[in-house]
């Protein structure tokens, strides 16, 4: 009797572990990946002393997102959606979905409240072009209370 009880408990525990592992998988609507950002170009602007132009490709997996953040204080940013659809909310403006070929900008000191892939099934990417004081780093600072996906 005790042996049968132990086996039943062991089976129940195994089912619970498998169920938990399955629920942590990469199913749509589950845990979302962070974005990846890769600098692809940087150069001092010869006709604007002290300023640099930096280009960064940001890639979002399906359902991927960035935590709310600010950029370097001197940064003016032009963002161009390369692939997919990106949902963005800057400052107090409403969230908007930008599709491949569309663009938006951020003024210096803007609060980027939302930046995420608008799709749960397709990847998305954008090119972020920063015009920034040459030594103003880091380029992106997550909000202190931003939840990590």
XYZ file of C-alpha atoms in Angstrom:
149
model
C 0.000 0.000 0.000
C 2.776 2.469 0.928
C 4.683 1.483 -2.211
C 1.640 2.206 -4.380
C 1.156 5.583 -2.635
C 4.815 6.520 -3.253
C 4.513 5.599 -6.927
C 1.301 7.643 -7.300
C 2.983 10.648 -5.650
C 6.049 10.234 -7.875
C 3.846 10.082 -10.985
C 1.927 13.179 -9.889
C 5.203 15.013 -9.270
C 6.524 14.006 -12.699
C 3.344 15.255 -14.369
C 3.634 18.547 -12.469
C 7.272 18.994 -13.584
C 6.427 18.248 -17.228
C 3.449 20.620 -17.093
C 5.558 23.395 -15.565
C 8.329 22.928 -18.126
C 5.825 22.985 -20.969
C 4.203 26.181 -19.692
C 7.614 27.874 -19.642
C 8.233 27.073 -23.303
C 8.153 29.565 -26.174
C 4.445 29.430 -26.835
C 2.871 32.652 -28.171
C 1.709 34.886 -25.356
C 4.132 33.348 -22.894
C 7.524 34.728 -21.824
C 8.812 37.354 -24.265
C 12.406 37.724 -25.349
C 14.333 40.960 -25.005
C 15.415 42.758 -28.115
C 18.950 42.514 -29.455
C 20.777 45.691 -30.430
C 23.894 45.689 -32.607
C 25.848 48.871 -33.455
C 26.581 48.851 -37.196
C 28.127 52.301 -37.752
C 29.746 55.102 -35.751
C 31.481 58.243 -36.980
C 32.206 61.721 -35.647
C 30.395 64.395 -37.679
C 33.155 66.548 -39.177
C 30.876 69.531 -39.773
C 29.255 69.421 -36.300
C 32.063 69.504 -33.728
C 31.504 67.218 -30.728
C 28.663 65.235 -32.341
C 28.665 61.651 -33.614
C 26.297 59.619 -35.745
C 25.703 56.083 -34.479
C 23.496 53.504 -36.216
C 22.128 50.481 -34.356
C 20.067 47.588 -35.728
C 17.465 46.457 -33.191
C 15.926 43.011 -33.720
C 12.796 41.717 -32.015
C 11.841 38.050 -31.895
C 8.111 37.351 -32.209
C 6.537 38.955 -29.142
C 9.910 40.524 -28.204
C 10.129 43.871 -26.469
C 12.401 46.419 -24.857
C 11.852 47.650 -21.306
C 10.765 51.283 -20.951
C 13.861 53.478 -21.272
C 15.540 56.826 -21.906
C 18.381 57.439 -24.311
C 21.540 59.489 -23.826
C 20.479 63.044 -22.907
C 21.922 64.604 -26.055
C 20.541 61.969 -28.440
C 18.199 62.787 -31.301
C 17.020 59.458 -32.738
C 15.565 58.595 -36.120
C 14.097 55.060 -36.276
C 13.319 53.285 -39.554
C 11.455 49.951 -39.502
C 13.341 47.446 -41.648
C 11.135 44.362 -41.274
C 7.849 43.453 -39.631
C 5.859 45.790 -37.413
C 7.075 47.680 -34.334
C 4.759 49.163 -31.707
C 6.229 52.287 -30.127
C 5.136 54.846 -27.561
C 7.289 57.898 -26.906
C 6.462 60.402 -24.173
C 2.751 61.061 -23.689
C 1.839 60.222 -27.282
C -0.396 57.180 -27.852
C 1.195 53.903 -28.932
C 1.465 53.481 -32.701
C 2.384 50.538 -34.921
C 5.018 51.284 -37.567
C 5.381 48.909 -40.506
C 8.430 48.145 -42.666
C 9.360 51.334 -44.529
C 7.839 53.688 -41.941
C 9.795 55.792 -39.469
C 9.563 57.902 -36.319
C 11.885 60.057 -34.229
C 12.649 60.814 -30.600
C 13.686 64.224 -29.296
C 16.590 64.455 -26.817
C 15.435 63.465 -23.323
C 12.295 61.662 -24.561
C 10.909 58.766 -22.543
C 10.458 55.651 -24.708
C 7.642 53.979 -22.802
C 7.058 51.109 -25.247
C 9.084 49.479 -28.010
C 8.010 46.012 -29.035
C 7.291 43.651 -31.865
C 3.628 44.058 -32.794
C 3.515 40.407 -33.913
C 3.518 37.250 -31.821
C 4.512 35.131 -34.848
C 6.890 37.164 -37.076
C 10.217 38.866 -36.231
C 10.719 42.633 -36.627
C 13.719 44.936 -36.880
C 14.523 48.617 -37.057
C 17.505 50.857 -37.713
C 17.987 53.475 -34.973
C 20.196 56.396 -36.010
C 21.518 58.492 -33.119
C 22.962 61.979 -33.411
C 24.614 62.348 -30.040
C 27.382 64.179 -28.180
C 30.546 62.209 -28.924
C 31.066 60.905 -25.384
C 27.440 60.743 -24.187
C 27.033 57.090 -23.113
C 25.325 54.749 -22.553
C 22.986 55.224 -25.505
C 20.069 53.459 -23.770
C 19.213 53.305 -20.063
C 16.275 51.118 -18.920
C 13.933 52.706 -16.406
C 14.922 51.690 -12.866
C 11.529 50.059 -12.291
C 11.232 48.531 -15.785
C 10.147 44.916 -15.631
C 12.524 42.503 -17.300
C 10.802 40.180 -19.748
